[in-house]
Amino acid sequence: MKLFGAFVIPFVIVFIMCFGICKGTKIFDCFLEGAKGGLVTVKNILPSIVGLLVAVGMLKASGGLDIIVKLLSPIGKLTGIPEEIMPLAVLNPISGGGALSMYEMILEEYGPDSFQGRAASVMMGATETTFYAIAVYFGSVGIKKTRHTVFSALMADFVSFVASAWTVKLFFGS
Amino acid sequence: MMNYIWGGMMIFSFISAIFTGNMQPLSDAVMNSALDAINLIIRLTGMMCLWSGIMRIAEKSGLTVYISRCLGFLFSRLYKNVDKNSKTAEAMSMNITANLLGLGNAATPLGLEAMRRMQEENGDKTRATDDMIVFVVMNSSAMRLIPTTVAALRTQAGSASPMEIMPATWVSTGLSLLAGIFAAKTISAIMSQKSSGIIKLKRGVKV
């Protein structure tokens, strides 16, 4: 499995290169053209990323995040998400880096093969940083009215949080 | 919606800091986070350029056409206004493929390319279309088959079996994707019904 993981990226790149050469594509010219486009994309998403990271940084530093976790912990009890990983569930949609370090802390504290460790692992594997994705995707094309995207995406997150606790119970017993 | 959430996050932080006495950390966080954003962008820039370039090769050589044909069955069901033979569908299928392979860094530039193409056909440039919402919701939940980062961290933490969580992850991801798409589509349907209802009502008044 580890070996497979190392294979994916080089294989994908080499495969695309070979395909291009076989079809007679000028691969380096195409690459440069595309890479230039990538640069424009980065420029377009920069403002959204600055805005989002500052707001998330403020929320963490002020202790506001801890307050939100406390406020939401009854929901955790109702839905079967273990109390110890509720902070991860709250952090997950807003901050990718924050969620990752929280996840490492949980692994260290409870062990990767405990109920908490497994549920946290499934939660991490089954979600992306929702607000980051929304900010970057809509920010890149200048869309301001995101309509019901946030609601739908949070709905998906909520289901994956609850499901990660329940699937671990189902697959591993405890 | 993002306006309220973004503003709310900052106002809530300020009020929390008053009560928790964390005003100095909050003030530092403002400065540091802006710097963090630039660090993140610098790390992203290389990846964005690399994968956008590789994507262009895949596109020019016709590889994307094959892949979008394989995923064509998805488009007619999920997206109302995306022709499965269009360039938009090609970028979308490349994005989905990259997501499934766990190439998060590649998925983002491909997804943004798809967004750009959807935006070209969007009548109101400031308003998200129904298809865009479904697409962003899909990208905001995980579509990867192999959770490589999680497996690596579990190995590091001394797990007896780092990959054992995979089936549970698939079920959770699948359920969450379904929930997200269902929510997006249902609300879109209700909204369009309402607005067409209003138009009918207005017409009725005129007649």
mmCIF file with all atom_site columns, C-alpha atoms in Angstrom, chain A:
data_model
loop_
_atom_site.group_PDB
_atom_site.id
_atom_site.type_symbol
_atom_site.label_atom_id
_atom_site.label_alt_id
_atom_site.label_comp_id
_atom_site.label_asym_id
_atom_site.label_entity_id
_atom_site.label_seq_id
_atom_site.pdbx_PDB_ins_code
_atom_site.Cartn_x
_atom_site.Cartn_y
_atom_site.Cartn_z
_atom_site.occupancy
_atom_site.B_iso_or_equiv
_atom_site.pdbx_formal_charge
_atom_site.auth_seq_id
_atom_site.auth_comp_id
_atom_site.auth_asym_id
_atom_site.auth_atom_id
_atom_site.pdbx_PDB_model_num
ATOM 1   C CA . MET A 1 1   ? 0.000   0.000  0.000   1.00 0.00 ? 1   MET A CA 1
ATOM 2   C CA . LYS A 1 2   ? 2.838   2.321  0.906   1.00 0.00 ? 2   LYS A CA 1
ATOM 3   C CA . LEU A 1 3   ? 4.525   1.506  -2.375  1.00 0.00 ? 3   LEU A CA 1
ATOM 4   C CA . PHE A 1 4   ? 1.299   2.144  -4.237  1.00 0.00 ? 4   PHE A CA 1
ATOM 5   C CA . GLY A 1 5   ? 1.065   5.581  -2.670  1.00 0.00 ? 5   GLY A CA 1
ATOM 6   C CA . ALA A 1 6   ? 4.539   6.435  -3.924  1.00 0.00 ? 6   ALA A CA 1
ATOM 7   C CA . PHE A 1 7   ? 3.644   5.256  -7.414  1.00 0.00 ? 7   PHE A CA 1
ATOM 8   C CA . VAL A 1 8   ? 0.569   7.380  -8.067  1.00 0.00 ? 8   VAL A CA 1
ATOM 9   C CA . ILE A 1 9   ? 2.040   10.816 -8.792  1.00 0.00 ? 9   ILE A CA 1
ATOM 10  C CA . PRO A 1 10  ? 5.023   9.752  -10.932 1.00 0.00 ? 10  PRO A CA 1
ATOM 11  C CA . PHE A 1 11  ? 2.845   7.274  -12.813 1.00 0.00 ? 11  PHE A CA 1
ATOM 12  C CA . VAL A 1 12  ? 0.149   9.835  -13.607 1.00 0.00 ? 12  VAL A CA 1
ATOM 13  C CA . ILE A 1 13  ? 2.728   12.326 -14.890 1.00 0.00 ? 13  ILE A CA 1
ATOM 14  C CA . VAL A 1 14  ? 4.660   9.794  -16.972 1.00 0.00 ? 14  VAL A CA 1
ATOM 15  C CA . PHE A 1 15  ? 1.430   8.364  -18.366 1.00 0.00 ? 15  PHE A CA 1
ATOM 16  C CA . ILE A 1 16  ? 0.227   11.785 -19.523 1.00 0.00 ? 16  ILE A CA 1
ATOM 17  C CA . MET A 1 17  ? 3.652   12.551 -21.035 1.00 0.00 ? 17  MET A CA 1
ATOM 18  C CA . CYS A 1 18  ? 3.733   9.247  -22.947 1.00 0.00 ? 18  CYS A CA 1
ATOM 19  C CA . PHE A 1 19  ? 0.183   9.735  -24.177 1.00 0.00 ? 19  PHE A CA 1
ATOM 20  C CA . GLY A 1 20  ? 1.081   13.230 -25.360 1.00 0.00 ? 20  GLY A CA 1
ATOM 21  C CA . ILE A 1 21  ? 4.223   12.062 -27.175 1.00 0.00 ? 21  ILE A CA 1
ATOM 22  C CA . CYS A 1 22  ? 2.319   9.239  -28.880 1.00 0.00 ? 22  CYS A CA 1
ATOM 23  C CA . LYS A 1 23  ? -0.291  11.687 -30.126 1.00 0.00 ? 23  LYS A CA 1
ATOM 24  C CA . GLY A 1 24  ? 2.418   14.047 -31.387 1.00 0.00 ? 24  GLY A CA 1
ATOM 25  C CA . THR A 1 25  ? 1.618   16.841 -28.937 1.00 0.00 ? 25  THR A CA 1
ATOM 26  C CA . LYS A 1 26  ? 4.319   19.472 -28.334 1.00 0.00 ? 26  LYS A CA 1
ATOM 27  C CA . ILE A 1 27  ? 4.398   18.615 -24.662 1.00 0.00 ? 27  ILE A CA 1
ATOM 28  C CA . PHE A 1 28  ? 6.767   21.268 -23.369 1.00 0.00 ? 28  PHE A CA 1
ATOM 29  C CA . ASP A 1 29  ? 5.034   24.096 -25.237 1.00 0.00 ? 29  ASP A CA 1
ATOM 30  C CA . CYS A 1 30  ? 1.691   22.932 -23.898 1.00 0.00 ? 30  CYS A CA 1
ATOM 31  C CA . PHE A 1 31  ? 3.098   22.689 -20.408 1.00 0.00 ? 31  PHE A CA 1
ATOM 32  C CA . LEU A 1 32  ? 4.371   26.256 -20.449 1.00 0.00 ? 32  LEU A CA 1
ATOM 33  C CA . GLU A 1 33  ? 1.060   27.530 -21.760 1.00 0.00 ? 33  GLU A CA 1
ATOM 34  C CA . GLY A 1 34  ? -0.856  25.729 -19.027 1.00 0.00 ? 34  GLY A CA 1
ATOM 35  C CA . ALA A 1 35  ? 1.562   26.693 -16.269 1.00 0.00 ? 35  ALA A CA 1
ATOM 36  C CA . LYS A 1 36  ? 1.115   30.358 -17.205 1.00 0.00 ? 36  LYS A CA 1
ATOM 37  C CA . GLY A 1 37  ? -2.618  29.873 -16.749 1.00 0.00 ? 37  GLY A CA 1
ATOM 38  C CA . GLY A 1 38  ? -1.940  28.365 -13.320 1.00 0.00 ? 38  GLY A CA 1
ATOM 39  C CA . LEU A 1 39  ? -0.143  31.524 -12.312 1.00 0.00 ? 39  LEU A CA 1
ATOM 40  C CA . VAL A 1 40  ? -3.202  33.618 -13.165 1.00 0.00 ? 40  VAL A CA 1
ATOM 41  C CA . THR A 1 41  ? -5.358  31.280 -11.071 1.00 0.00 ? 41  THR A CA 1
ATOM 42  C CA . VAL A 1 42  ? -3.081  31.721 -8.072  1.00 0.00 ? 42  VAL A CA 1
ATOM 43  C CA . LYS A 1 43  ? -3.346  35.486 -8.412  1.00 0.00 ? 43  LYS A CA 1
ATOM 44  C CA . ASN A 1 44  ? -7.152  35.220 -8.479  1.00 0.00 ? 44  ASN A CA 1
ATOM 45  C CA . ILE A 1 45  ? -7.463  33.083 -5.356  1.00 0.00 ? 45  ILE A CA 1
ATOM 46  C CA . LEU A 1 46  ? -4.928  34.999 -3.232  1.00 0.00 ? 46  LEU A CA 1
ATOM 47  C CA . PRO A 1 47  ? -7.428  37.539 -1.820  1.00 0.00 ? 47  PRO A CA 1
ATOM 48  C CA . SER A 1 48  ? -9.877  34.811 -0.745  1.00 0.00 ? 48  SER A CA 1
ATOM 49  C CA . ILE A 1 49  ? -7.124  32.855 0.991   1.00 0.00 ? 49  ILE A CA 1
ATOM 50  C CA . VAL A 1 50  ? -5.817  35.892 2.880   1.00 0.00 ? 50  VAL A CA 1
ATOM 51  C CA . GLY A 1 51  ? -9.315  36.781 4.014   1.00 0.00 ? 51  GLY A CA 1
ATOM 52  C CA . LEU A 1 52  ? -10.184 33.278 5.133   1.00 0.00 ? 52  LEU A CA 1
ATOM 53  C CA . LEU A 1 53  ? -6.919  32.508 6.919   1.00 0.00 ? 53  LEU A CA 1
ATOM 54  C CA . VAL A 1 54  ? -7.044  35.760 8.882   1.00 0.00 ? 54  VAL A CA 1
ATOM 55  C CA . ALA A 1 55  ? -10.589 35.058 10.070  1.00 0.00 ? 55  ALA A CA 1
ATOM 56  C CA . VAL A 1 56  ? -9.700  31.468 11.026  1.00 0.00 ? 56  VAL A CA 1
ATOM 57  C CA . GLY A 1 57  ? -6.504  32.592 12.772  1.00 0.00 ? 57  GLY A CA 1
ATOM 58  C CA . MET A 1 58  ? -8.497  35.126 14.789  1.00 0.00 ? 58  MET A CA 1
ATOM 59  C CA . LEU A 1 59  ? -11.065 32.533 15.753  1.00 0.00 ? 59  LEU A CA 1
ATOM 60  C CA . LYS A 1 60  ? -8.386  30.181 17.053  1.00 0.00 ? 60  LYS A CA 1
ATOM 61  C CA . ALA A 1 61  ? -6.261  32.780 18.856  1.00 0.00 ? 61  ALA A CA 1
ATOM 62  C CA . SER A 1 62  ? -9.175  34.465 20.614  1.00 0.00 ? 62  SER A CA 1
ATOM 63  C CA . GLY A 1 63  ? -10.409 31.247 22.197  1.00 0.00 ? 63  GLY A CA 1
ATOM 64  C CA . GLY A 1 64  ? -13.636 31.669 20.230  1.00 0.00 ? 64  GLY A CA 1
ATOM 65  C CA . LEU A 1 65  ? -13.174 28.227 18.722  1.00 0.00 ? 65  LEU A CA 1
ATOM 66  C CA . ASP A 1 66  ? -13.143 26.605 22.169  1.00 0.00 ? 66  ASP A CA 1
ATOM 67  C CA . ILE A 1 67  ? -16.397 28.390 22.964  1.00 0.00 ? 67  ILE A CA 1
ATOM 68  C CA . ILE A 1 68  ? -17.984 27.070 19.751  1.00 0.00 ? 68  ILE A CA 1
ATOM 69  C CA . VAL A 1 69  ? -16.817 23.543 20.591  1.00 0.00 ? 69  VAL A CA 1
ATOM 70  C CA . LYS A 1 70  ? -18.418 23.811 24.030  1.00 0.00 ? 70  LYS A CA 1
ATOM 71  C CA . LEU A 1 71  ? -21.653 25.144 22.552  1.00 0.00 ? 71  LEU A CA 1
ATOM 72  C CA . LEU A 1 72  ? -21.811 22.330 20.011  1.00 0.00 ? 72  LEU A CA 1
ATOM 73  C CA . SER A 1 73  ? -20.897 19.466 22.341  1.00 0.00 ? 73  SER A CA 1
ATOM 74  C CA . PRO A 1 74  ? -24.574 18.601 23.081  1.00 0.00 ? 74  PRO A CA 1
ATOM 75  C CA . ILE A 1 75  ? -24.968 17.881 19.354  1.00 0.00 ? 75  ILE A CA 1
ATOM 76  C CA . GLY A 1 76  ? -22.012 15.515 19.650  1.00 0.00 ? 76  GLY A CA 1
ATOM 77  C CA . LYS A 1 77  ? -23.710 13.654 22.470  1.00 0.00 ? 77  LYS A CA 1
ATOM 78  C CA . LEU A 1 78  ? -26.964 13.400 20.524  1.00 0.00 ? 78  LEU A CA 1
ATOM 79  C CA . THR A 1 79  ? -25.388 12.065 17.349  1.00 0.00 ? 79  THR A CA 1
ATOM 80  C CA . GLY A 1 80  ? -22.811 9.704  18.854  1.00 0.00 ? 80  GLY A CA 1
ATOM 81  C CA . ILE A 1 81  ? -19.688 11.673 17.913  1.00 0.00 ? 81  ILE A CA 1
ATOM 82  C CA . PRO A 1 82  ? -17.272 11.104 20.813  1.00 0.00 ? 82  PRO A CA 1
ATOM 83  C CA . GLU A 1 83  ? -16.665 14.213 22.896  1.00 0.00 ? 83  GLU A CA 1
ATOM 84  C CA . GLU A 1 84  ? -12.893 13.962 22.446  1.00 0.00 ? 84  GLU A CA 1
ATOM 85  C CA . ILE A 1 85  ? -13.071 14.443 18.690  1.00 0.00 ? 85  ILE A CA 1
ATOM 86  C CA . MET A 1 86  ? -15.724 17.185 18.625  1.00 0.00 ? 86  MET A CA 1
ATOM 87  C CA . PRO A 1 87  ? -13.002 19.872 18.354  1.00 0.00 ? 87  PRO A CA 1
ATOM 88  C CA . LEU A 1 88  ? -11.796 18.119 15.203  1.00 0.00 ? 88  LEU A CA 1
ATOM 89  C CA . ALA A 1 89  ? -15.300 18.157 13.755  1.00 0.00 ? 89  ALA A CA 1
ATOM 90  C CA . VAL A 1 90  ? -15.637 21.886 14.417  1.00 0.00 ? 90  VAL A CA 1
ATOM 91  C CA . LEU A 1 91  ? -12.191 22.731 13.062  1.00 0.00 ? 91  LEU A CA 1
ATOM 92  C CA . ASN A 1 92  ? -12.418 20.478 10.008  1.00 0.00 ? 92  ASN A CA 1
ATOM 93  C CA . PRO A 1 93  ? -14.622 22.643 7.761   1.00 0.00 ? 93  PRO A CA 1
ATOM 94  C CA . ILE A 1 94  ? -12.719 25.871 8.458   1.00 0.00 ? 94  ILE A CA 1
ATOM 95  C CA . SER A 1 95  ? -9.037  25.026 8.719   1.00 0.00 ? 95  SER A CA 1
ATOM 96  C CA . GLY A 1 96  ? -7.125  22.226 7.001   1.00 0.00 ? 96  GLY A CA 1
ATOM 97  C CA . GLY A 1 97  ? -3.843  22.797 8.834   1.00 0.00 ? 97  GLY A CA 1
ATOM 98  C CA . GLY A 1 98  ? -5.605  23.235 12.157  1.00 0.00 ? 98  GLY A CA 1
ATOM 99  C CA . ALA A 1 99  ? -7.551  20.015 11.690  1.00 0.00 ? 99  ALA A CA 1
ATOM 100 C CA . LEU A 1 100 ? -4.375  18.135 10.814  1.00 0.00 ? 100 LEU A CA 1
ATOM 101 C CA . SER A 1 101 ? -2.550  19.180 13.975  1.00 0.00 ? 101 SER A CA 1
ATOM 102 C CA . MET A 1 102 ? -5.653  18.466 16.065  1.00 0.00 ? 102 MET A CA 1
ATOM 103 C CA . TYR A 1 103 ? -5.812  15.011 14.467  1.00 0.00 ? 103 TYR A CA 1
ATOM 104 C CA . GLU A 1 104 ? -2.185  14.323 15.348  1.00 0.00 ? 104 GLU A CA 1
ATOM 105 C CA . MET A 1 105 ? -2.906  15.298 18.948  1.00 0.00 ? 105 MET A CA 1
ATOM 106 C CA . ILE A 1 106 ? -5.827  12.872 19.103  1.00 0.00 ? 106 ILE A CA 1
ATOM 107 C CA . LEU A 1 107 ? -3.688  10.055 17.694  1.00 0.00 ? 107 LEU A CA 1
ATOM 108 C CA . GLU A 1 108 ? -1.025  10.779 20.272  1.00 0.00 ? 108 GLU A CA 1
ATOM 109 C CA . GLU A 1 109 ? -3.412  10.990 23.182  1.00 0.00 ? 109 GLU A CA 1
ATOM 110 C CA . TYR A 1 110 ? -5.737  8.072  22.507  1.00 0.00 ? 110 TYR A CA 1
ATOM 111 C CA . GLY A 1 111 ? -3.696  5.934  20.116  1.00 0.00 ? 111 GLY A CA 1
ATOM 112 C CA . PRO A 1 112 ? -4.519  5.291  16.448  1.00 0.00 ? 112 PRO A CA 1
ATOM 113 C CA . ASP A 1 113 ? -6.320  2.001  17.155  1.00 0.00 ? 113 ASP A CA 1
ATOM 114 C CA . SER A 1 114 ? -8.668  3.319  19.844  1.00 0.00 ? 114 SER A CA 1
ATOM 115 C CA . PHE A 1 115 ? -12.291 4.221  19.100  1.00 0.00 ? 115 PHE A CA 1
ATOM 116 C CA . GLN A 1 116 ? -11.436 7.931  19.195  1.00 0.00 ? 116 GLN A CA 1
ATOM 117 C CA . GLY A 1 117 ? -8.360  7.424  17.012  1.00 0.00 ? 117 GLY A CA 1
ATOM 118 C CA . ARG A 1 118 ? -10.264 5.429  14.406  1.00 0.00 ? 118 ARG A CA 1
ATOM 119 C CA . ALA A 1 119 ? -13.255 7.764  14.333  1.00 0.00 ? 119 ALA A CA 1
ATOM 120 C CA . ALA A 1 120 ? -10.923 10.748 13.967  1.00 0.00 ? 120 ALA A CA 1
ATOM 121 C CA . SER A 1 121 ? -9.072  8.953  11.139  1.00 0.00 ? 121 SER A CA 1
ATOM 122 C CA . VAL A 1 122 ? -12.282 8.266  9.243   1.00 0.00 ? 122 VAL A CA 1
ATOM 123 C CA . MET A 1 123 ? -13.395 11.852 9.790   1.00 0.00 ? 123 MET A CA 1
ATOM 124 C CA . MET A 1 124 ? -10.106 13.165 8.387   1.00 0.00 ? 124 MET A CA 1
ATOM 125 C CA . GLY A 1 125 ? -10.213 10.801 5.428   1.00 0.00 ? 125 GLY A CA 1
ATOM 126 C CA . ALA A 1 126 ? -13.816 11.571 4.572   1.00 0.00 ? 126 ALA A CA 1
ATOM 127 C CA . THR A 1 127 ? -13.761 15.390 4.560   1.00 0.00 ? 127 THR A CA 1
ATOM 128 C CA . GLU A 1 128 ? -12.037 18.350 2.984   1.00 0.00 ? 128 GLU A CA 1
ATOM 129 C CA . THR A 1 129 ? -11.728 21.905 4.268   1.00 0.00 ? 129 THR A CA 1
ATOM 130 C CA . THR A 1 130 ? -15.146 23.135 3.206   1.00 0.00 ? 130 THR A CA 1
ATOM 131 C CA . PHE A 1 131 ? -14.742 26.883 3.606   1.00 0.00 ? 131 PHE A CA 1
ATOM 132 C CA . TYR A 1 132 ? -11.371 26.842 1.916   1.00 0.00 ? 132 TYR A CA 1
ATOM 133 C CA . ALA A 1 133 ? -12.839 25.036 -1.085  1.00 0.00 ? 133 ALA A CA 1
ATOM 134 C CA . ILE A 1 134 ? -15.809 27.413 -1.302  1.00 0.00 ? 134 ILE A CA 1
ATOM 135 C CA . ALA A 1 135 ? -13.618 30.515 -0.957  1.00 0.00 ? 135 ALA A CA 1
ATOM 136 C CA . VAL A 1 136 ? -11.092 29.331 -3.535  1.00 0.00 ? 136 VAL A CA 1
ATOM 137 C CA . TYR A 1 137 ? -13.534 27.932 -6.110  1.00 0.00 ? 137 TYR A CA 1
ATOM 138 C CA . PHE A 1 138 ? -15.891 30.895 -6.135  1.00 0.00 ? 138 PHE A CA 1
ATOM 139 C CA . GLY A 1 139 ? -13.114 33.412 -5.477  1.00 0.00 ? 139 GLY A CA 1
ATOM 140 C CA . SER A 1 140 ? -11.261 32.300 -8.600  1.00 0.00 ? 140 SER A CA 1
ATOM 141 C CA . VAL A 1 141 ? -14.127 33.308 -10.890 1.00 0.00 ? 141 VAL A CA 1
ATOM 142 C CA . GLY A 1 142 ? -15.359 36.279 -8.868  1.00 0.00 ? 142 GLY A CA 1
ATOM 143 C CA . ILE A 1 143 ? -18.701 34.873 -7.774  1.00 0.00 ? 143 ILE A CA 1
ATOM 144 C CA . LYS A 1 144 ? -20.126 36.637 -4.763  1.00 0.00 ? 144 LYS A CA 1
ATOM 145 C CA . LYS A 1 145 ? -23.586 35.131 -4.411  1.00 0.00 ? 145 LYS A CA 1
ATOM 146 C CA . THR A 1 146 ? -22.831 31.557 -3.373  1.00 0.00 ? 146 THR A CA 1
ATOM 147 C CA . ARG A 1 147 ? -26.513 30.874 -2.595  1.00 0.00 ? 147 ARG A CA 1
ATOM 148 C CA . HIS A 1 148 ? -27.026 27.555 -0.784  1.00 0.00 ? 148 HIS A CA 1
ATOM 149 C CA . THR A 1 149 ? -23.490 26.205 -1.299  1.00 0.00 ? 149 THR A CA 1
ATOM 150 C CA . VAL A 1 150 ? -22.439 26.739 2.318   1.00 0.00 ? 150 VAL A CA 1
ATOM 151 C CA . PHE A 1 151 ? -25.552 25.055 3.668   1.00 0.00 ? 151 PHE A CA 1
ATOM 152 C CA . SER A 1 152 ? -25.280 22.045 1.345   1.00 0.00 ? 152 SER A CA 1
ATOM 153 C CA . ALA A 1 153 ? -21.550 21.613 1.965   1.00 0.00 ? 153 ALA A CA 1
ATOM 154 C CA . LEU A 1 154 ? -21.991 21.814 5.742   1.00 0.00 ? 154 LEU A CA 1
ATOM 155 C CA . MET A 1 155 ? -24.794 19.293 5.437   1.00 0.00 ? 155 MET A CA 1
ATOM 156 C CA . ALA A 1 156 ? -22.339 16.939 3.729   1.00 0.00 ? 156 ALA A CA 1
ATOM 157 C CA . ASP A 1 157 ? -19.791 17.590 6.484   1.00 0.00 ? 157 ASP A CA 1
ATOM 158 C CA . PHE A 1 158 ? -22.299 16.936 9.217   1.00 0.00 ? 158 PHE A CA 1
ATOM 159 C CA . VAL A 1 159 ? -23.318 13.620 7.665   1.00 0.00 ? 159 VAL A CA 1
ATOM 160 C CA . SER A 1 160 ? -19.686 12.569 7.312   1.00 0.00 ? 160 SER A CA 1
ATOM 161 C CA . PHE A 1 161 ? -18.956 13.422 10.976  1.00 0.00 ? 161 PHE A CA 1
ATOM 162 C CA . VAL A 1 162 ? -21.872 11.390 12.257  1.00 0.00 ? 162 VAL A CA 1
ATOM 163 C CA . ALA A 1 163 ? -21.151 8.607  9.771   1.00 0.00 ? 163 ALA A CA 1
ATOM 164 C CA . SER A 1 164 ? -17.499 8.404  10.835  1.00 0.00 ? 164 SER A CA 1
ATOM 165 C CA . ALA A 1 165 ? -18.510 7.670  14.424  1.00 0.00 ? 165 ALA A CA 1
ATOM 166 C CA . TRP A 1 166 ? -21.186 5.172  13.377  1.00 0.00 ? 166 TRP A CA 1
ATOM 167 C CA . THR A 1 167 ? -19.173 3.345  10.727  1.00 0.00 ? 167 THR A CA 1
ATOM 168 C CA . VAL A 1 168 ? -16.318 2.827  13.199  1.00 0.00 ? 168 VAL A CA 1
ATOM 169 C CA . LYS A 1 169 ? -18.803 1.415  15.698  1.00 0.00 ? 169 LYS A CA 1
ATOM 170 C CA . LEU A 1 170 ? -20.214 -0.823 12.972  1.00 0.00 ? 170 LEU A CA 1
ATOM 171 C CA . PHE A 1 171 ? -16.900 -2.034 11.515  1.00 0.00 ? 171 PHE A CA 1
ATOM 172 C CA . PHE A 1 172 ? -14.857 -2.310 14.707  1.00 0.00 ? 172 PHE A CA 1
ATOM 173 C CA . GLY A 1 173 ? -17.432 -3.025 17.384  1.00 0.00 ? 173 GLY A CA 1
ATOM 174 C CA . SER A 1 174 ? -16.542 -0.689 20.231  1.00 0.00 ? 174 SER A CA 1
#
